[in-house]
Coordinates of C-alpha atoms in Angstrom, one line a residue:
K1 CA 109.4 74.0 92.3
S2 CA 105.9 72.7 92.1
N3 CA 102.9 74.6 90.6
R4 CA 100.7 74.2 93.7
I5 CA 98.3 77.1 94.5
P6 CA 98.8 78.5 98.0
S7 CA 95.9 79.5 100.1
I8 CA 95.1 83.3 100.4
K9 CA 95.6 83.0 104.1
Y10 CA 99.1 81.6 103.7
Q11 CA 100.0 84.4 101.2
N12 CA 98.6 87.1 103.5
L13 CA 100.5 85.7 106.5
L14 CA 103.8 85.7 104.6
R15 CA 103.2 89.4 103.7
R16 CA 102.1 90.3 107.2
I17 CA 105.1 88.7 108.9
F18 CA 107.4 90.6 106.4
S19 CA 105.7 93.9 107.2
N20 CA 105.6 93.2 110.9
V21 CA 109.4 92.6 111.0
L22 CA 109.9 96.0 109.3
E23 CA 107.4 97.8 111.6
M24 CA 109.1 96.2 114.7
Y25 CA 112.5 97.3 113.4
N26 CA 111.2 100.8 112.7
F27 CA 109.8 101.0 116.3
M28 CA 112.9 99.6 118.0
S29 CA 115.4 101.8 116.0
A30 CA 113.3 104.9 116.7
E31 CA 113.1 104.1 120.4
I32 CA 116.8 103.4 120.7
N33 CA 117.7 106.6 118.9
S34 CA 115.3 108.6 121.0
I35 CA 116.9 107.2 124.2
K36 CA 120.4 108.1 122.8
N37 CA 119.4 111.6 122.0
R38 CA 117.0 112.4 124.8
D39 CA 119.3 111.3 127.6
K40 CA 122.3 113.2 126.1
L41 CA 124.6 110.4 127.0
N42 CA 128.1 111.6 127.7
S43 CA 129.5 108.2 128.5
P44 CA 131.4 106.9 125.4
D45 CA 130.8 103.3 126.7
A46 CA 127.0 103.8 126.8
I47 CA 127.0 105.4 123.3
S48 CA 129.1 102.5 122.0
S49 CA 126.8 99.9 123.6
I50 CA 123.7 101.5 122.0
D51 CA 125.5 101.7 118.6
E52 CA 126.4 98.0 118.9
A53 CA 122.8 97.1 119.8
M54 CA 121.6 99.0 116.7
K55 CA 124.1 97.2 114.5
L56 CA 122.9 93.8 115.8
L57 CA 119.2 94.8 115.5
K58 CA 119.8 95.6 111.8
E59 CA 121.5 92.2 111.3
H60 CA 118.6 90.5 113.1
K61 CA 116.1 92.3 110.8
G62 CA 118.1 91.3 107.8
S63 CA 118.2 87.7 108.9
L64 CA 114.5 87.5 109.5
L65 CA 113.6 89.1 106.1
M66 CA 116.1 86.7 104.4
D67 CA 114.4 83.8 106.1
I68 CA 111.0 84.9 104.7
D69 CA 112.4 85.3 101.2
E70 CA 113.9 81.8 101.4
L71 CA 110.6 80.4 102.7
Q72 CA 108.9 81.6 99.5
E73 CA 111.6 80.0 97.4
V74 CA 111.2 76.5 99.0
D75 CA 107.4 76.5 99.8
G76 CA 106.5 74.8 96.5
H77 CA 104.6 77.8 95.2
S78 CA 107.3 79.8 93.4
M79 CA 106.4 78.5 89.8
W80 CA 102.8 79.1 90.4
R81 CA 103.5 82.7 91.5
K82 CA 105.5 83.4 88.4
D83 CA 102.9 81.9 86.1
E84 CA 100.1 83.7 87.8
F85 CA 101.8 87.1 87.5
R86 CA 102.4 86.4 83.8
N87 CA 98.9 85.2 83.2
L88 CA 97.2 88.1 85.0
S89 CA 99.3 90.7 83.2
N90 CA 98.6 89.1 79.8
L91 CA 94.8 89.0 80.6
V92 CA 94.7 92.7 81.4
Q93 CA 96.9 93.7 78.5
H94 CA 94.6 91.7 76.1
R95 CA 91.5 93.5 77.6
L96 CA 93.1 96.9 77.1
Q97 CA 94.0 96.0 73.5
Y98 CA 90.4 94.9 72.8
L99 CA 89.0 98.0 74.4
Q100 CA 91.3 100.3 72.4
N101 CA 90.8 98.7 69.0
P102 CA 87.1 98.6 68.2
K103 CA 86.2 97.2 64.8
D104 CA 84.0 100.1 63.9
C105 CA 85.5 103.4 65.2
A106 CA 82.7 105.5 63.7
N107 CA 80.1 103.9 65.9
A108 CA 82.3 103.0 68.9
R109 CA 81.5 104.6 72.3
K110 CA 84.4 106.8 73.4
I111 CA 85.7 108.7 76.4
V112 CA 87.9 111.8 75.7
C113 CA 90.8 112.8 77.9
R114 CA 92.9 115.9 77.5
L115 CA 96.6 115.3 78.4
N116 CA 97.5 118.9 79.2
K117 CA 96.5 118.9 82.9
G118 CA 98.4 121.8 84.5
C119 CA 101.0 119.8 86.3
G120 CA 104.3 117.9 85.8
Y121 CA 105.0 114.7 83.9
G122 CA 104.3 112.2 86.7
C123 CA 101.0 114.0 87.5
Q124 CA 100.0 114.0 83.9
L125 CA 100.7 110.2 83.6
H126 CA 98.5 109.6 86.6
H127 CA 95.8 111.8 84.9
V128 CA 95.9 109.6 81.8
V129 CA 95.8 106.4 83.9
Y130 CA 92.7 107.8 85.7
C131 CA 91.1 108.4 82.3
F132 CA 92.0 104.9 81.1
I133 CA 90.5 103.3 84.3
M134 CA 87.3 105.3 83.5
A135 CA 87.4 104.0 79.9
Y136 CA 87.8 100.4 81.1
A137 CA 85.0 100.9 83.7
T138 CA 82.5 102.2 81.1
E139 CA 83.6 100.0 78.2
R140 CA 84.5 103.1 76.1
T141 CA 87.6 103.5 73.9
L142 CA 89.9 106.1 75.3
I143 CA 90.7 109.0 73.0
L144 CA 93.8 110.9 74.2
K145 CA 93.9 114.6 73.0
S146 CA 97.6 115.3 73.2
K147 CA 98.5 117.8 70.4
G148 CA 100.2 120.9 71.9
W149 CA 101.4 118.8 74.9
R150 CA 103.4 121.2 77.1
Y151 CA 106.3 118.6 77.1
H152 CA 106.2 117.9 73.4
K153 CA 104.0 119.9 71.1
A154 CA 103.7 117.2 68.4
G155 CA 101.9 115.0 71.0
W156 CA 102.0 111.7 72.9
E157 CA 102.1 109.5 69.7
D158 CA 105.5 111.1 68.8
I159 CA 107.1 109.6 71.9
F160 CA 105.0 106.6 72.8
M161 CA 103.0 104.2 70.6
P162 CA 99.5 105.3 69.8
I163 CA 97.0 104.0 72.3
S164 CA 94.9 102.6 69.5
E165 CA 95.6 101.1 66.0
T166 CA 92.1 101.6 64.8
C167 CA 90.4 104.5 66.6
L168 CA 92.2 107.8 67.4
D169 CA 89.5 110.5 66.7
A170 CA 86.8 111.8 69.0
D171 CA 84.1 111.9 66.2
G172 CA 80.6 110.7 67.1
K173 CA 77.0 111.4 66.7
T174 CA 76.3 112.6 70.2
H175 CA 78.7 114.4 72.7
A176 CA 78.4 115.3 76.4
N177 CA 80.6 116.1 79.4
W178 CA 80.7 113.5 82.2
P179 CA 78.5 111.7 83.2
G180 CA 76.4 111.9 80.0
K181 CA 74.1 108.9 79.3
P182 CA 74.9 105.3 78.4
S183 CA 73.6 106.1 74.9
T184 CA 75.9 109.2 74.5
Q185 CA 78.5 108.2 72.0
V186 CA 81.4 110.5 73.1
I187 CA 81.9 111.6 76.7
T188 CA 84.6 114.1 77.8
L189 CA 86.2 113.6 81.2
P190 CA 87.2 116.4 83.6
I191 CA 90.3 116.0 85.9
I192 CA 89.7 113.6 88.7
D193 CA 89.3 116.4 91.3
S194 CA 86.3 117.8 89.4
L195 CA 84.6 114.5 88.6
H196 CA 81.0 114.4 89.7
P197 CA 79.3 112.0 90.3
R198 CA 82.2 109.9 91.5
P199 CA 81.8 106.2 90.5
E200 CA 83.0 103.3 92.7
H201 CA 85.7 102.4 90.1
L202 CA 88.0 105.3 91.1
P203 CA 91.3 104.7 92.9
L204 CA 91.9 102.7 95.0
A205 CA 89.4 100.2 93.7
I206 CA 90.3 97.0 91.8
P207 CA 87.9 94.9 89.6
A208 CA 85.8 92.3 91.5
D209 CA 86.4 89.7 88.8
L210 CA 90.2 90.0 89.3
A211 CA 90.2 90.6 93.0
P212 CA 90.4 86.9 94.2
R213 CA 93.5 86.3 92.1
L214 CA 95.1 89.7 92.6
T215 CA 94.8 89.7 96.4
R216 CA 96.3 86.3 96.6
I217 CA 99.3 87.2 94.5
H218 CA 100.1 90.8 95.4
G219 CA 100.5 92.9 98.6
D220 CA 99.1 96.1 97.1
P221 CA 96.8 95.0 94.3
F222 CA 95.9 98.6 93.3
V223 CA 99.5 99.5 92.6
W224 CA 99.8 96.4 90.3
W225 CA 96.5 97.5 88.6
V226 CA 97.8 101.0 87.9
G227 CA 101.1 99.5 86.7
Q228 CA 99.2 97.5 84.0
F229 CA 97.7 100.7 82.5
L230 CA 101.2 102.3 82.5
K231 CA 102.6 99.2 80.8
Y232 CA 100.2 99.6 78.0
L233 CA 100.5 103.4 77.7
L234 CA 104.3 103.7 77.9
R235 CA 105.2 101.4 75.0
P236 CA 108.0 103.4 73.4
Q237 CA 108.2 104.5 69.8
P238 CA 111.4 103.1 68.2
S239 CA 113.2 106.5 68.6
T240 CA 112.3 106.6 72.3
Q241 CA 113.6 103.0 72.7
I242 CA 116.9 103.9 71.0
M243 CA 117.2 106.9 73.4
L244 CA 116.6 104.6 76.4
D245 CA 119.0 101.9 75.2
K246 CA 121.7 104.5 74.5
G247 CA 121.2 106.0 78.0
I248 CA 121.5 102.7 79.8
K249 CA 124.7 101.9 77.8
N250 CA 126.3 105.4 78.3
L251 CA 125.5 105.6 82.0
G252 CA 126.8 102.1 82.7
F253 CA 123.5 101.2 84.4
R254 CA 123.5 97.5 85.5
N255 CA 122.1 95.5 88.4
P256 CA 122.2 95.1 91.3
I257 CA 121.4 98.8 91.7
V258 CA 119.4 101.1 94.0
G259 CA 117.4 103.9 92.3
V260 CA 117.3 107.1 94.4
H261 CA 115.0 109.9 93.4
I262 CA 115.7 113.2 95.1
R263 CA 113.1 115.9 94.4
R264 CA 114.2 119.4 95.3
T265 CA 113.3 122.5 93.2
D266 CA 109.5 122.9 93.1
K267 CA 108.2 120.7 95.9
V268 CA 110.4 121.4 98.9
G269 CA 108.7 123.8 101.3
T270 CA 105.3 123.5 99.6
E271 CA 104.4 119.8 99.1
A272 CA 107.3 118.1 100.7
A273 CA 109.9 118.6 103.5
F274 CA 113.7 118.7 102.7
H275 CA 115.6 115.4 103.2
N276 CA 119.4 115.5 103.0
L277 CA 121.4 113.0 101.0
K278 CA 122.5 111.2 104.2
E279 CA 118.9 110.1 104.8
Y280 CA 118.6 108.6 101.4
M281 CA 121.9 106.8 101.6
A282 CA 121.2 105.3 105.0
A283 CA 118.3 103.4 103.4
V284 CA 120.6 102.4 100.5
D285 CA 123.2 101.1 103.0
E286 CA 120.5 99.0 104.7
Y287 CA 119.4 97.5 101.4
Y288 CA 123.0 96.5 100.4
D289 CA 123.8 95.2 103.9
Q290 CA 120.8 92.9 103.7
L291 CA 121.6 91.9 100.1
E292 CA 125.2 90.9 101.1
M293 CA 123.8 88.5 103.7
R294 CA 122.4 86.6 100.7
Q295 CA 124.9 87.0 97.9
P296 CA 128.2 88.6 97.1
V297 CA 127.9 92.2 95.7
D298 CA 130.7 93.2 93.3
K299 CA 130.0 96.9 93.6
R300 CA 127.4 99.0 95.5
R301 CA 125.7 100.9 92.7
V302 CA 123.3 103.8 93.0
Y303 CA 121.3 105.5 90.2
I304 CA 120.5 109.1 91.3
A305 CA 117.6 110.9 89.5
S306 CA 117.2 114.5 90.7
D307 CA 116.3 118.0 89.6
D308 CA 119.3 119.3 91.6
Y309 CA 122.5 118.5 89.7
K310 CA 124.7 119.2 92.8
V311 CA 123.3 116.1 94.5
I312 CA 125.1 113.8 92.1
D313 CA 128.5 115.5 92.7
E314 CA 127.8 115.5 96.5
A315 CA 127.1 111.8 96.4
K316 CA 130.3 111.0 94.4
S317 CA 132.5 112.9 96.9
S318 CA 130.7 111.8 100.1
Y319 CA 130.3 108.1 99.1
P320 CA 133.5 107.1 97.3
H321 CA 132.9 103.3 98.0
Y322 CA 129.7 103.6 95.8
E323 CA 129.5 103.7 92.1
I324 CA 127.3 106.7 91.6
I325 CA 125.4 106.8 88.3
G326 CA 123.5 109.9 87.1
D327 CA 123.5 112.6 84.5
P328 CA 123.9 116.1 85.9
N329 CA 122.7 117.5 82.5
V330 CA 119.4 115.8 82.9
A331 CA 119.2 117.2 86.5
R332 CA 119.8 120.7 85.2
M333 CA 117.1 120.4 82.6
A334 CA 114.6 119.1 85.3
A335 CA 114.8 122.4 87.1
V336 CA 111.5 124.3 86.8
S337 CA 112.7 127.0 84.4
S338 CA 113.6 124.5 81.7
R339 CA 111.3 121.6 82.5
Y340 CA 109.0 121.6 79.5
T341 CA 111.5 120.9 76.6
D342 CA 112.2 117.8 74.5
F343 CA 115.6 117.3 76.2
S344 CA 113.9 117.6 79.6
L345 CA 111.1 115.1 78.5
N346 CA 113.7 112.6 77.4
G347 CA 115.5 113.0 80.7
I348 CA 112.4 112.4 82.8
I349 CA 111.4 109.4 80.7
M350 CA 114.9 108.1 81.2
D351 CA 114.8 108.7 85.0
T352 CA 111.4 107.1 85.4
H353 CA 112.5 104.1 83.3
L354 CA 115.8 103.5 85.2
L355 CA 114.2 104.0 88.6
S356 CA 111.7 101.3 87.8
L357 CA 114.4 99.0 86.5
S358 CA 116.3 99.3 89.8
D359 CA 116.2 96.5 92.4
Y360 CA 115.1 98.9 95.1
L361 CA 113.7 102.4 95.2
V362 CA 114.6 105.1 97.8
C363 CA 112.6 108.3 97.4
T364 CA 109.7 110.4 98.7
F365 CA 106.3 109.2 97.8
S366 CA 105.1 112.8 97.9
S367 CA 106.7 112.8 94.4
Q368 CA 104.5 111.6 91.5
V369 CA 107.6 110.5 89.5
C370 CA 108.6 108.2 92.3
R371 CA 105.2 106.7 92.6
V372 CA 105.1 106.1 88.8
A373 CA 108.4 104.3 88.9
Y374 CA 107.1 102.2 91.8
E375 CA 103.9 101.3 89.8
I376 CA 105.9 100.4 86.7
M377 CA 108.3 98.3 88.9
Q378 CA 105.4 96.0 89.8
T379 CA 105.1 95.0 86.1
L380 CA 108.7 94.2 85.7
H381 CA 108.9 91.4 88.3
L382 CA 107.2 88.0 88.2
E383 CA 106.9 88.4 92.0
D384 CA 105.3 90.7 94.5
A385 CA 107.5 93.8 94.4
T386 CA 105.5 95.7 97.0
Q387 CA 108.4 95.9 99.5
R388 CA 111.0 97.1 97.0
F389 CA 110.9 100.7 98.3
K390 CA 111.8 103.0 101.1
S391 CA 109.8 106.3 101.2
L392 CA 111.2 109.0 103.4
D393 CA 107.8 110.7 103.7
D394 CA 104.4 109.5 102.5
I395 CA 102.9 106.1 102.1
Y396 CA 101.7 105.3 98.6
Y397 CA 98.7 107.2 97.4
Y398 CA 96.9 108.2 94.2
G399 CA 95.9 111.8 93.7
G400 CA 92.1 112.2 93.9
Q401 CA 91.7 108.8 95.4
N402 CA 88.7 107.7 97.5
A403 CA 89.4 107.0 101.2
H404 CA 92.3 104.7 102.0
N405 CA 91.1 102.5 104.9
R406 CA 92.8 99.9 107.1
R407 CA 91.1 97.4 109.2
A408 CA 92.1 96.8 112.8
V409 CA 93.1 93.2 113.6
I410 CA 94.4 93.9 117.1
P411 CA 92.7 96.3 119.6
H412 CA 94.7 99.2 121.0
S413 CA 94.4 101.2 124.2
P414 CA 96.1 104.6 124.0
R415 CA 99.1 105.2 126.2
N416 CA 98.9 109.0 125.9
S417 CA 96.8 111.8 124.4
R418 CA 98.3 111.5 120.9
E419 CA 97.1 107.9 120.5
I420 CA 93.6 106.6 119.7
T421 CA 91.4 103.8 120.9
I422 CA 91.0 100.9 118.4
Q423 CA 88.7 97.9 118.6
K424 CA 89.1 94.8 116.4
N425 CA 87.5 95.4 112.9
D426 CA 87.4 99.2 113.3
L427 CA 88.1 100.9 110.0
I428 CA 90.9 103.5 110.1
S429 CA 91.1 106.1 107.4
I430 CA 94.9 106.3 107.0
A431 CA 96.7 109.6 106.9
G432 CA 100.3 108.3 106.9
N433 CA 103.0 106.2 108.4
H434 CA 105.6 107.9 110.7
W435 CA 108.1 105.0 110.0
N436 CA 108.7 104.7 113.7
G437 CA 106.3 101.9 114.4
F438 CA 103.3 104.2 114.5
S439 CA 100.8 105.4 111.8
K440 CA 98.3 108.3 111.9
G441 CA 94.7 107.9 111.0
K442 CA 91.0 108.6 111.9
N443 CA 88.9 105.8 113.5
T444 CA 85.7 105.9 111.3
R445 CA 83.7 104.5 114.2
T446 CA 84.7 107.1 116.9
N447 CA 86.0 109.9 114.6
Q448 CA 89.1 110.1 116.8
M449 CA 92.2 111.2 114.9
G450 CA 95.7 110.2 116.2
L451 CA 98.4 107.6 116.3
F452 CA 98.3 103.9 116.6
P453 CA 100.8 101.0 116.2
S454 CA 101.1 100.2 112.5
F455 CA 101.2 96.4 113.1
K456 CA 97.7 96.4 114.6
V457 CA 96.0 97.1 111.2
V458 CA 95.9 95.5 107.7
D459 CA 95.0 97.2 104.4
K460 CA 91.4 97.0 103.3
V461 CA 91.4 96.2 99.6
E462 CA 88.7 98.2 97.8
V463 CA 86.8 96.1 95.2
A464 CA 84.3 97.5 92.6
E465 CA 82.1 95.9 89.9
F466 CA 83.9 96.5 86.6
P467 CA 82.9 95.0 83.2
T468 CA 84.3 91.5 82.9
Y469 CA 85.2 91.4 79.2
K470 CA 84.2 87.8 79.0
T471 CA 85.0 87.4 75.3
V472 CA 88.7 88.3 76.0
T473 CA 91.1 85.7 77.2

């Protein structure tokens, strides 16, 4: 287990092979199922042959992914990876602590953020992270105005640790709304959608001084970057920690476990399509099938977080070979009518915490809570946790983000009118992954919008010049 530093090319190749195996599996399974359904096979033998082929394909995928995991364990870089994740996290946490604790609050430059954005818990957390990124980018101490918070009237500091030990007030000699001037002492931020002008530091950008290290170590550096802000923000007050510890004990939450987040009441039909329990559990089955190729599993466990309490009962009756963990009372309180109560807040904090502690996450990335859990998950592993999820709908995104581009590494000639032409190095503004081997996007060179094979592109990491906090180590 040496501490040798791998080349960035080697790290990227490992990640690309992993993702290509998944994309090839997505394509093959979608094609096989399409043939099975399209041709309305009546022959039991033909159906049986296709099912056997699918079973073997799943095993083949599992074997390939296991080989990649084992390669990372024996390639001589595993100690370096763990140390680098620890060191990078410590560096960012020290910078945030420095930023948030100026020696002279009365004269410190500040940026003010109002917590009460008109949306749910996950959306509000992302709003605060955006404010914090802006504070970091402008070297201003973040002042969080949270009294009268719709989830807890007493405010943020009653639930989580204060975001500063030395500077919590918005007092200053000069005040202005964004953008103000560099000399303005206190600047108030709007929500991300109303921000103008929009600086280069907004999502999905990462700091240029950290980029060489971050892109080497992590498959989605921006998700890790957001996770670091959440790590600082969500340090629990002792009473919140007691609530979390008690919940873990009472629920019997222990690893290995898959976290399943099923969002129903306020999103389905407006922001997201309906997905039945069977779709979620198919992804859970695949995770455990693969895990059992590597190690014995004493019991297949699932933690279900939902705003529909009936789902937990349905899972218990439909999947008796699983240990189903979940609290129907929390689900009842997550329904829209009773969402903004202390009990409901504790429930959503508990759900987010346990989902992030899971070994694997199955959810819909159209949900902010699911994306928050995924972001926090990146801070809990001394490894690249990018692939520890299955989204039944969207790819990862951050509300209000700048364009998410991918760069073509292999050209593509369309086979039909739904597909687009791609040349090597074209930038594709990504709209989504159909999880069938194809993604949808707009070629920024040709303005063509359509489908293309997912494996023919790689993510373009957005890098911006942030302050470098040279005095902080």
